[in-house]
mmCIF file of C-alpha atoms in Angstrom:
data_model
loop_
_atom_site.group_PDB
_atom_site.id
_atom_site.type_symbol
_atom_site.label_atom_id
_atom_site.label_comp_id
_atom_site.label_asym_id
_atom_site.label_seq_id
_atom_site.Cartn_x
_atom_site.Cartn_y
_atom_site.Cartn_z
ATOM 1 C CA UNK A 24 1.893 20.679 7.649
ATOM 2 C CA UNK A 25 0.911 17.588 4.875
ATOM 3 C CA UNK A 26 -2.875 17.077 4.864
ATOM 4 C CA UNK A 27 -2.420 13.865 3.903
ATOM 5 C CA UNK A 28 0.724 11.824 5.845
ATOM 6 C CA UNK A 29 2.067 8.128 5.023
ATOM 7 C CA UNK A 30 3.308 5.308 7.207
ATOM 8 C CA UNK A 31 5.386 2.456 5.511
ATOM 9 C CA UNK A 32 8.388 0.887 3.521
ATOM 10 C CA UNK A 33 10.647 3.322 1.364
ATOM 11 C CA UNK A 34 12.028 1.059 -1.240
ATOM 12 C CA UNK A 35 13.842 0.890 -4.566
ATOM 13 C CA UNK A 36 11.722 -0.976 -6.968
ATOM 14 C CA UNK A 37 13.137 -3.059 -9.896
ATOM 15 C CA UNK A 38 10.094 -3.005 -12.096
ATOM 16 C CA UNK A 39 10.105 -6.074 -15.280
ATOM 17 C CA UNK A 40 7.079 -5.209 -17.644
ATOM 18 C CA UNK A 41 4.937 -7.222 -19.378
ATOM 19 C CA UNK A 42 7.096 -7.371 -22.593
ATOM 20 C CA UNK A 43 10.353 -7.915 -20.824
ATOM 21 C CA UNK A 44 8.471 -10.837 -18.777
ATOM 22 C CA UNK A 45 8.278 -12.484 -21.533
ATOM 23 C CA UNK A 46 11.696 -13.336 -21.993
ATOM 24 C CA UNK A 47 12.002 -14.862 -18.620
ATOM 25 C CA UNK A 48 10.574 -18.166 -16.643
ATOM 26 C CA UNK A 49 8.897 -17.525 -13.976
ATOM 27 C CA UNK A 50 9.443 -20.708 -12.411
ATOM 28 C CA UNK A 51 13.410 -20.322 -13.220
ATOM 29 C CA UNK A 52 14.613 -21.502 -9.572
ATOM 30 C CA UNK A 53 17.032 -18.292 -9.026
ATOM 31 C CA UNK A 54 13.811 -16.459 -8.699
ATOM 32 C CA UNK A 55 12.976 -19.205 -5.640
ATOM 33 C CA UNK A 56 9.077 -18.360 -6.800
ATOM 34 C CA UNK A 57 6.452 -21.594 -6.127
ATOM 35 C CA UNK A 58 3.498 -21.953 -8.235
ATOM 36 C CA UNK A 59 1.254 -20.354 -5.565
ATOM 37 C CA UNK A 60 3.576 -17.146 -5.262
ATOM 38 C CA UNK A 61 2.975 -15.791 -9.038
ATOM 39 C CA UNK A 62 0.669 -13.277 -9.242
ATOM 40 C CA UNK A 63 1.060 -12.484 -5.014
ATOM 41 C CA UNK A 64 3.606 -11.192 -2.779
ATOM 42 C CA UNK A 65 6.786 -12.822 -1.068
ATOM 43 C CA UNK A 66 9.440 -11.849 1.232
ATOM 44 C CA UNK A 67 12.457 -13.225 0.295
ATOM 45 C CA UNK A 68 16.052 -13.466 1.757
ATOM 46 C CA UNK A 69 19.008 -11.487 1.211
ATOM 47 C CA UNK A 70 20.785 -14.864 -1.097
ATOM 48 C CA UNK A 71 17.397 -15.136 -2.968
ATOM 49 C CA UNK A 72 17.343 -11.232 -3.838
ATOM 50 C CA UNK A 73 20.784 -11.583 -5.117
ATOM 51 C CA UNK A 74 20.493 -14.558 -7.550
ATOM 52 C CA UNK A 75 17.063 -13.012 -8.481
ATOM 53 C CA UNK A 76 18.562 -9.904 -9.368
ATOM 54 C CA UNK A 77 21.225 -11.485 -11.352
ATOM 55 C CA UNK A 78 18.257 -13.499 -13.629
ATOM 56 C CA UNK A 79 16.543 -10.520 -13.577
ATOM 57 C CA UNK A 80 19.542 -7.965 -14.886
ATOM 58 C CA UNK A 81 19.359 -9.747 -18.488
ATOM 59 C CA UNK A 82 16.172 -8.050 -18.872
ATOM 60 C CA UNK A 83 17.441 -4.415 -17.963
ATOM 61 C CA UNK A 84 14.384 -3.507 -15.247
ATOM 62 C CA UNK A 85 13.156 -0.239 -14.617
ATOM 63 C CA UNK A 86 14.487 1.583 -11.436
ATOM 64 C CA UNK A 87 12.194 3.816 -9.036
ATOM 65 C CA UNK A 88 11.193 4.453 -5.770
ATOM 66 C CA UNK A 89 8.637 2.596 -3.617
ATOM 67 C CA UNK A 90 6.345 1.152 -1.142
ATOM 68 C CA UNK A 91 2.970 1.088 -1.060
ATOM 69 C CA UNK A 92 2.439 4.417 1.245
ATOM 70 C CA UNK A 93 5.105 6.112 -0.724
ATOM 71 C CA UNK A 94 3.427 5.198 -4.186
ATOM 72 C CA UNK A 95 -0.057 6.936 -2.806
ATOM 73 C CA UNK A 96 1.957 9.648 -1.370
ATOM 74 C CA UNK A 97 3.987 10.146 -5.021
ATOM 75 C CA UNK A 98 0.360 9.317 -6.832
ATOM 76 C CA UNK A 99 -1.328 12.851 -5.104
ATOM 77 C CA UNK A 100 1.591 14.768 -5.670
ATOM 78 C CA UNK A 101 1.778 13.482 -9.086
ATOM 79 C CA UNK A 102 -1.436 15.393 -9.780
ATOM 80 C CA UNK A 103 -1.151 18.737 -8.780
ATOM 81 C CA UNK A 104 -3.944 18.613 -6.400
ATOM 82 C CA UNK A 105 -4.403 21.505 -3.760
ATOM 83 C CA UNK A 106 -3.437 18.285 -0.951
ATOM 84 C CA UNK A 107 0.247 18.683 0.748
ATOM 85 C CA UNK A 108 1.970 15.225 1.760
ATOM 86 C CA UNK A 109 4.213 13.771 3.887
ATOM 87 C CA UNK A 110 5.566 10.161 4.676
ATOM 88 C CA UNK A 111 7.091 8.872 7.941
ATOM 89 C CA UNK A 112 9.724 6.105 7.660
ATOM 90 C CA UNK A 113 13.215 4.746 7.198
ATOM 91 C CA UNK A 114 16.051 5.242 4.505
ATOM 92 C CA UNK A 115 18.672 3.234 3.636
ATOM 93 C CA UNK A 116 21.832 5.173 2.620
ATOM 94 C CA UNK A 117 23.106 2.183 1.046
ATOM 95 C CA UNK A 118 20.608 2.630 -2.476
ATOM 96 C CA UNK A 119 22.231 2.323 -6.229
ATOM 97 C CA UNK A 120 24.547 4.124 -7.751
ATOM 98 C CA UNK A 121 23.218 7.570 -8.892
ATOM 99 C CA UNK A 122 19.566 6.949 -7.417
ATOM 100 C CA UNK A 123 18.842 9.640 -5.019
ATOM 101 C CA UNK A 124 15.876 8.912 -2.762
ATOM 102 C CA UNK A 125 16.389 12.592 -0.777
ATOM 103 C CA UNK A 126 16.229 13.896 -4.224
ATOM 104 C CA UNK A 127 13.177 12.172 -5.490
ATOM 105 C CA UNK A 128 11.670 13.323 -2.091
ATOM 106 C CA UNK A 129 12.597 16.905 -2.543
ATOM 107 C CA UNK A 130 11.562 16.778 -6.472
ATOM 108 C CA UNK A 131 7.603 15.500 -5.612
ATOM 109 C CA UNK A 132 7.703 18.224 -2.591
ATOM 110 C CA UNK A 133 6.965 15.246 0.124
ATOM 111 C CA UNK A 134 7.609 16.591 3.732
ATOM 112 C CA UNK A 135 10.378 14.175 5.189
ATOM 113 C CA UNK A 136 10.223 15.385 8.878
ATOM 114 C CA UNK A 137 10.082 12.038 9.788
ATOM 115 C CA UNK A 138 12.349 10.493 7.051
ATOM 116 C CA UNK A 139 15.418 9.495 9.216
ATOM 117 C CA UNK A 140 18.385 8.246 6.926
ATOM 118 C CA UNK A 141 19.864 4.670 8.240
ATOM 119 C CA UNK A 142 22.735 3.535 7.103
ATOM 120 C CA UNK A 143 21.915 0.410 5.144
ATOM 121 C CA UNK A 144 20.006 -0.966 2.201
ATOM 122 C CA UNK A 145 17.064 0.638 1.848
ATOM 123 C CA UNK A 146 13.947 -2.271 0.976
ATOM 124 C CA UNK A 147 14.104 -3.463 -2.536
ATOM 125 C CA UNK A 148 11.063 -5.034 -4.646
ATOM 126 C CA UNK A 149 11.179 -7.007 -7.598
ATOM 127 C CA UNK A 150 8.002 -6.374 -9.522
ATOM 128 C CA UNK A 151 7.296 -8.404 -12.207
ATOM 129 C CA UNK A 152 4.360 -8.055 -14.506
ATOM 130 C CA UNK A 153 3.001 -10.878 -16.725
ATOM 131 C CA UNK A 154 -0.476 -10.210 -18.858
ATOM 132 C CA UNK A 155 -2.310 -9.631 -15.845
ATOM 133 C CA UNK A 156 -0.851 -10.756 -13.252
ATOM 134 C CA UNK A 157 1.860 -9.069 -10.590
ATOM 135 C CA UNK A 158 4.641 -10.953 -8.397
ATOM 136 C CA UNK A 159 6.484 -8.830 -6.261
ATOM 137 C CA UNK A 160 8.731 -10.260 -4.032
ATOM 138 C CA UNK A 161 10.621 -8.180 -1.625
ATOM 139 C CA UNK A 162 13.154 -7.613 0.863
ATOM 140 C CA UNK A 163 12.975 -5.445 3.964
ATOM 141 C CA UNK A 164 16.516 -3.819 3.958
ATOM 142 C CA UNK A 165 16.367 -0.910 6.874
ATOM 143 C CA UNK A 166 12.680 -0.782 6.832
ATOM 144 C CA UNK A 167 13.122 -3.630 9.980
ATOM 145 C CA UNK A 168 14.091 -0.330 12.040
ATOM 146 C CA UNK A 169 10.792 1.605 11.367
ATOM 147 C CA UNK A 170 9.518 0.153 15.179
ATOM 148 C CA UNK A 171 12.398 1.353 16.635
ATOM 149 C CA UNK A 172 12.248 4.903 15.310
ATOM 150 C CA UNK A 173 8.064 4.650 15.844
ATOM 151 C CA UNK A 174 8.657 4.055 19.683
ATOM 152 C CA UNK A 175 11.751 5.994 19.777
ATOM 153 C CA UNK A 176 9.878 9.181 18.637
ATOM 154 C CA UNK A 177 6.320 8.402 19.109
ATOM 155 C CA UNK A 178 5.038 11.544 20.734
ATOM 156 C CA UNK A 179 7.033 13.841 18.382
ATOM 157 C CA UNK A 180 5.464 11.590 15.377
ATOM 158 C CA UNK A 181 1.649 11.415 17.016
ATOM 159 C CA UNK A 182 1.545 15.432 17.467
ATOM 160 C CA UNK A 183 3.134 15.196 13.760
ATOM 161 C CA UNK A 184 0.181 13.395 12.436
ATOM 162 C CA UNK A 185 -2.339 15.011 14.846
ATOM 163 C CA UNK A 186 -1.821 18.213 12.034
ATOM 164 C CA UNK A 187 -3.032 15.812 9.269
ATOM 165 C CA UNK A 188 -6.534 15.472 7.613
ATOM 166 C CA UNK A 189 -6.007 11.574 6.322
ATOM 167 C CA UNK A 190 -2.997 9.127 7.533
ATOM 168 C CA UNK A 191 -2.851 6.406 5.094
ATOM 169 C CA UNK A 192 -0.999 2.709 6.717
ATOM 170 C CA UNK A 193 0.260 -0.002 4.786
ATOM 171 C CA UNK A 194 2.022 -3.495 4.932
ATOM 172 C CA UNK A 195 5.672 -3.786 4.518
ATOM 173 C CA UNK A 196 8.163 -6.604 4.331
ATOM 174 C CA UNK A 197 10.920 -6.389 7.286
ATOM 175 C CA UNK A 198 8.120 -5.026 10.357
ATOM 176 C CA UNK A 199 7.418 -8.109 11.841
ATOM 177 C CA UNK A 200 6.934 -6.566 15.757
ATOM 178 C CA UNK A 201 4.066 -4.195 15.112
ATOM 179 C CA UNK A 202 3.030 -2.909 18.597
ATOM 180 C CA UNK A 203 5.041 0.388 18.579
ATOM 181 C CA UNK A 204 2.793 0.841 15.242
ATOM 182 C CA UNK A 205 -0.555 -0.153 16.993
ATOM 183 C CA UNK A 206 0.555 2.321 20.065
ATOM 184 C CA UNK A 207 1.277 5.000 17.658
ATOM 185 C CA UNK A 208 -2.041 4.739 16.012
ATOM 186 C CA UNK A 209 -3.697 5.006 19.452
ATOM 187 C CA UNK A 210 -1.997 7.853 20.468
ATOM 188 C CA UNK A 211 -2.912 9.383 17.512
ATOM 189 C CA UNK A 212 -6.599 8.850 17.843
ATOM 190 C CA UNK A 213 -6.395 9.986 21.556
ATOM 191 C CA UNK A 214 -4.693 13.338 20.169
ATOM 192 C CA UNK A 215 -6.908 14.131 17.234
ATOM 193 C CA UNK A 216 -9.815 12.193 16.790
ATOM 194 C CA UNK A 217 -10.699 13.402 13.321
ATOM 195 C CA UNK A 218 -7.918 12.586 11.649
ATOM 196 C CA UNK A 219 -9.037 10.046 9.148
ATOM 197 C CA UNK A 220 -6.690 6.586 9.448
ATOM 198 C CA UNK A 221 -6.758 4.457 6.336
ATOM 199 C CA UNK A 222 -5.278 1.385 5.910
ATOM 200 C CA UNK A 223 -4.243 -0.673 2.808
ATOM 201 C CA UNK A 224 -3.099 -4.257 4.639
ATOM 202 C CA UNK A 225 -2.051 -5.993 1.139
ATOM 203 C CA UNK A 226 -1.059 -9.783 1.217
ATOM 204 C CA UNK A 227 0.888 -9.687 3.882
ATOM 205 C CA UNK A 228 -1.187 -8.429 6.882
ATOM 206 C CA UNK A 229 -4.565 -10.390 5.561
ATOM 207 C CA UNK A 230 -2.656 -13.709 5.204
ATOM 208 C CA UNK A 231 -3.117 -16.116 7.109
ATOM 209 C CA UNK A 232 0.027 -16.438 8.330
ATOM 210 C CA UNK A 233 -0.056 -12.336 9.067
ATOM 211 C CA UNK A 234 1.839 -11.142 11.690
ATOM 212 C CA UNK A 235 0.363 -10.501 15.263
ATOM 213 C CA UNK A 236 -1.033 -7.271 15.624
ATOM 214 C CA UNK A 237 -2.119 -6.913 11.965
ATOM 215 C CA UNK A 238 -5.423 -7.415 12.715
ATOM 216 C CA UNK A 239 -4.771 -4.712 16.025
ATOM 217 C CA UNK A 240 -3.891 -2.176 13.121
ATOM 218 C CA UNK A 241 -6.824 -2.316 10.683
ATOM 219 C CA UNK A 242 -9.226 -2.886 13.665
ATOM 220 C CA UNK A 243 -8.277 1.181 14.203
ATOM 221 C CA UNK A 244 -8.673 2.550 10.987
ATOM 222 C CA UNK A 245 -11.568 4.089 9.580
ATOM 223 C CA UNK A 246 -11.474 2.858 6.464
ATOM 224 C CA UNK A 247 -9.715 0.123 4.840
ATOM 225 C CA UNK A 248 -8.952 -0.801 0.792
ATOM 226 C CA UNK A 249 -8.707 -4.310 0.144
ATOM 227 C CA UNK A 250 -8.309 -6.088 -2.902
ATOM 228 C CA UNK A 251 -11.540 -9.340 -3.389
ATOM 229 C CA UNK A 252 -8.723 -11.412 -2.100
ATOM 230 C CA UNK A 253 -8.193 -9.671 0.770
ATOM 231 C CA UNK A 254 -11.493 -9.049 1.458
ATOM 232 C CA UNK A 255 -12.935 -12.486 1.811
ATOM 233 C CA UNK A 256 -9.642 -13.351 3.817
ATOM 234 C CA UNK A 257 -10.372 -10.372 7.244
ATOM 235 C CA UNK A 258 -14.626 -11.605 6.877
ATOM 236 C CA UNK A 259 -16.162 -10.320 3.511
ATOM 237 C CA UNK A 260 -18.461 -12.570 1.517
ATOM 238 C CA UNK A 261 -17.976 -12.568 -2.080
ATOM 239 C CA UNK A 262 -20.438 -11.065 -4.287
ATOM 240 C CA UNK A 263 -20.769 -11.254 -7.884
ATOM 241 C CA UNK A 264 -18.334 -8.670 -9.442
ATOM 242 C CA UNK A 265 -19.071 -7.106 -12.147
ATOM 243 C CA UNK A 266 -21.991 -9.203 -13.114
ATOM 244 C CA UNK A 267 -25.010 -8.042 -12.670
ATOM 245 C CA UNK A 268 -23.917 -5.076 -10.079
ATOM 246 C CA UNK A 269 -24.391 -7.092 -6.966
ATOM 247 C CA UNK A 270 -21.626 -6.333 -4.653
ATOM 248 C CA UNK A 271 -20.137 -8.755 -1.588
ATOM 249 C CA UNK A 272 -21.049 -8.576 1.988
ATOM 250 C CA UNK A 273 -18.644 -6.891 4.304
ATOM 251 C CA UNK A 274 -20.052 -9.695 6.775
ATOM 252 C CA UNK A 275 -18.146 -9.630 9.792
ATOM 253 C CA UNK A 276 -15.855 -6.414 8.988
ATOM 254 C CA UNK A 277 -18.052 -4.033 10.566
ATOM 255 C CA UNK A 278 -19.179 -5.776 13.516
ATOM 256 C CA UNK A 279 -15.692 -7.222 14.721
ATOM 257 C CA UNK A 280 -14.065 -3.765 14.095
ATOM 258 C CA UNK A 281 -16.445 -1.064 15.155
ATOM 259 C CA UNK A 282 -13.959 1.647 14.433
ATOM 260 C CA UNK A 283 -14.096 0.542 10.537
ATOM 261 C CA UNK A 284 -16.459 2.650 8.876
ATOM 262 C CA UNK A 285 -15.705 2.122 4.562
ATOM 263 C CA UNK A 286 -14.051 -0.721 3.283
ATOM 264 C CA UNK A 287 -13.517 0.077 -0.595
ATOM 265 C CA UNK A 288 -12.913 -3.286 -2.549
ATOM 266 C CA UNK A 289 -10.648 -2.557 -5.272
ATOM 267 C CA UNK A 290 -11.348 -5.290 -8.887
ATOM 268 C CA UNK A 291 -10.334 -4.909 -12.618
ATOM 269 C CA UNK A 292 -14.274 -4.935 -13.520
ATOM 270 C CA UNK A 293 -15.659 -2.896 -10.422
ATOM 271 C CA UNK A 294 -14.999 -1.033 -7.494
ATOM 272 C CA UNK A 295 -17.554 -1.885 -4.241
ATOM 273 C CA UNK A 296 -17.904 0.576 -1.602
ATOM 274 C CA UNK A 297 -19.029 -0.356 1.980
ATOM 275 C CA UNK A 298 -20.497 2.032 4.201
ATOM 276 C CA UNK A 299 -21.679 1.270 7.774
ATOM 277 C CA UNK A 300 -24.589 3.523 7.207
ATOM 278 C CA UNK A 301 -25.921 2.822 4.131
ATOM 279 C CA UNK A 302 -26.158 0.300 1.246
ATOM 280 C CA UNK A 303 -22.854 -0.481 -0.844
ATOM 281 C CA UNK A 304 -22.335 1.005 -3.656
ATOM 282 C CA UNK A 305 -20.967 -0.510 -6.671
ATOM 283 C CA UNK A 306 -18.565 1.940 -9.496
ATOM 284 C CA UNK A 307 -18.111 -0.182 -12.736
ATOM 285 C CA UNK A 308 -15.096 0.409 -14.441
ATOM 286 C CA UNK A 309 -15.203 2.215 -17.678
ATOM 287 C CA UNK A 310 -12.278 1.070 -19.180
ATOM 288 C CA UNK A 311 -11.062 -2.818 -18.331
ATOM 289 C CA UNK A 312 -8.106 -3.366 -19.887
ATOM 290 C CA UNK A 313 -7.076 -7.101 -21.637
ATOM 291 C CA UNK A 314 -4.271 -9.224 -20.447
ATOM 292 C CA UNK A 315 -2.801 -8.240 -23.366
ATOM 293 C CA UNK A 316 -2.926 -4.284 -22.791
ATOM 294 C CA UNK A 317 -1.498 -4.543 -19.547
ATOM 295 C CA UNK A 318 2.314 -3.359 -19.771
ATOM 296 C CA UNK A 319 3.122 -2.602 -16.260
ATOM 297 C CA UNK A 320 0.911 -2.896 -13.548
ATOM 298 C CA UNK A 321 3.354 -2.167 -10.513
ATOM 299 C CA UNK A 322 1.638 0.117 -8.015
ATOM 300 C CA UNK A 323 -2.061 0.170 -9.798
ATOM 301 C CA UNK A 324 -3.383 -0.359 -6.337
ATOM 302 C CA UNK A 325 -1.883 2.573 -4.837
ATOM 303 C CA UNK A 326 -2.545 4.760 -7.726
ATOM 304 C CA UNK A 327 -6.043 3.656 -7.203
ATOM 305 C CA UNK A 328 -5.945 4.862 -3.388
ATOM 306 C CA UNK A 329 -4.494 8.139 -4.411
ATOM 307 C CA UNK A 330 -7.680 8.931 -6.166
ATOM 308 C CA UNK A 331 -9.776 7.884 -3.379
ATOM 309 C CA UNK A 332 -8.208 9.920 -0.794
ATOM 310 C CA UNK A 333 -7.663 12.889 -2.776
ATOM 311 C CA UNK A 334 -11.601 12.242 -3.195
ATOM 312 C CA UNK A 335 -12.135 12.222 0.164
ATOM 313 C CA UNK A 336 -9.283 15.644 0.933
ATOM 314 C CA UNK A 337 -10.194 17.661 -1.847
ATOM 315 C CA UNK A 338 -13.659 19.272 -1.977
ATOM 316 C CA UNK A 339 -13.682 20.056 -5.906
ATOM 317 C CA UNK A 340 -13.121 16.062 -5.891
ATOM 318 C CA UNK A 341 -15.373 14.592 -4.020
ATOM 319 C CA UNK A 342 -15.774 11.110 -2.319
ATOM 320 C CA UNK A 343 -17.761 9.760 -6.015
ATOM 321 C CA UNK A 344 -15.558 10.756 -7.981
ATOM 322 C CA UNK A 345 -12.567 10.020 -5.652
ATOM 323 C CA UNK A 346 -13.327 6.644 -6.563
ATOM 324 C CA UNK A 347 -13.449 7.351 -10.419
ATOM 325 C CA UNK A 348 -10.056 9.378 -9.976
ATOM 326 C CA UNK A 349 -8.530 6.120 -9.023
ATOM 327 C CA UNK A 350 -9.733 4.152 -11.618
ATOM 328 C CA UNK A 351 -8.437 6.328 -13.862
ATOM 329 C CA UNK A 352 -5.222 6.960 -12.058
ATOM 330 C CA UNK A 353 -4.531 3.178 -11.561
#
């Protein structure tokens, strides 16, 4: 059984780096981006993801798999650890000529129990990188039917995850009903307490336009990685960053969410870690790298949870330098 299990979008990413960027606008209106979506995350329509694909084909972008669960699930079997993996979620049949998803699956050794093929587009991300900044914007495809197959299969999935050590949650475009999510979680902690939840809520479930229930599903995890962003948007007080070391103020976190006991706040400079029980601790980061260093930065986030949960799953790791790991990963 996977020690560590993920819950979320399986997507086919259309990655533009920092040097193909360049040869596009940004604000070209086939991309339908405003001024306040570049450098976040959008859901788009099906008519928007065409035209933007069509802008976006005279720049030839790089084709993978993704979705934020997947990438952390890909990320630890990328390394070799001694930490099996699984993922539970939805696959469209209808993906591009000569990509495989089953194939990728089977190639990274990710247990796909709870894979079920749907016939349809599987989610699809446009990821564009420009110096330092990231603008995804995304559709849902099948991933609309994950609720369906969480309540349809919810026992069979909760003893699934009862075998795990960590299940790691995150966002996706397309789930807008999340209560067979929030039930699954709770049957989960009724069946196996110690089963670590983690959660990585992205834009879309600390907006402030987040779906109902988003605030249902990080209120059960354990821990939660947030970007400063994100942070300051579910009750965290800004700090300093890198400065001079002093970290932010999980402020209201802890006490509205009693089940929440780390909230890791992921930045370019520093990584803060909260703890309920003791004083944050603050991990500068060794190696910043300049706008102009940055080629692709797709996925840095989930790299950067890989390391932390492998930290916190593999004893020859370690929760410190789980932390480090994903700096260096990311």
């Amino acid at each position: 059984m996977p020690d560590l299990i993920g819950i979320g979008s399986i997507n086919v990413d259309l990655v533009v780096d920092s040097v193909a960027s360049a040869r596009i606008d940004l604000t070209d209106p086939r991309l339908g981006l405003s001024e306040g979506d570049i450098g976040g995350e959008r859901a788009i329509d099906a008519e928007t993801s065409a035209n933007a694909l069509a802008y976006l084909a005279t720049v030839d972008p790089v084709l993978s798999a993704g979705g934020s669960a997947l990438n952390v699930c890909a990320a630890v079997a990328g390394t070799g650890a001694p930490v099996t993996v699984g993922h539970v979620g939805v696959c469209g049949t209808d993906g591009p000529p000569g990509f495989s998803l089953p194939d990728w699956f089977d190639h990274l050794g990710i247990d796909t129990t709870f894979v079920e093929p749907v016939e349809g587009p599987p989610g699809l991300c446009l990821a564009i990188t420009s110096g330092a900044e990231r603008t995804l914007l995304t559709t849902g495809g099948v991933n609309d039917r994950l609720g369906r197959l969480l309540s349809e299969r919810a026992d069979a999935i909760a003893d699934h995850l009862a075998s795990a050590r960590a299940v790691h949650v995150t966002s996706l475009a397309g789930l807008t009903e999340l209560d067979p999510l929030i039930d699954l979680l709770d049957r989960l902690r009724r069946r196996a307490p110690a089963v670590v939840l983690s959660a990585d809520p992205g834009a879309i479930w600390t907006a402030e336009d987040r779906p109902a229930g988003a605030d249902e599903i990080q209120a059960r995890c354990h821990q939660l990685l947030v970007n400063r962003r994100e942070f300051e948007a579910i009750g965290g007080l800004p700090g300093d960053g890198a400065g001079d070391g002093r970290p932010g103020d999980p402020g209201a976190i802890f006490e509205r969410w009693p089940a929440t006991e780390r909230v890791v706040v992921k930045g370019a400079e520093a990584v803060e870690v909260h703890r309920r029980d003791r004083p944050a601790r603050v991990h500068p980061n060794p190696r910043v790298l300049g706008p102009e260093e940055i080629v692709d930065n797709t996925g840095a986030g989930d790299a950067f949870a890989a390391g932390v949960l492998l930290g916190q799953l593999d004893a020859a790791v370690g929760p410190e330098r789980g932390v480090e790991l994903g700096m260096d990963l990311a």
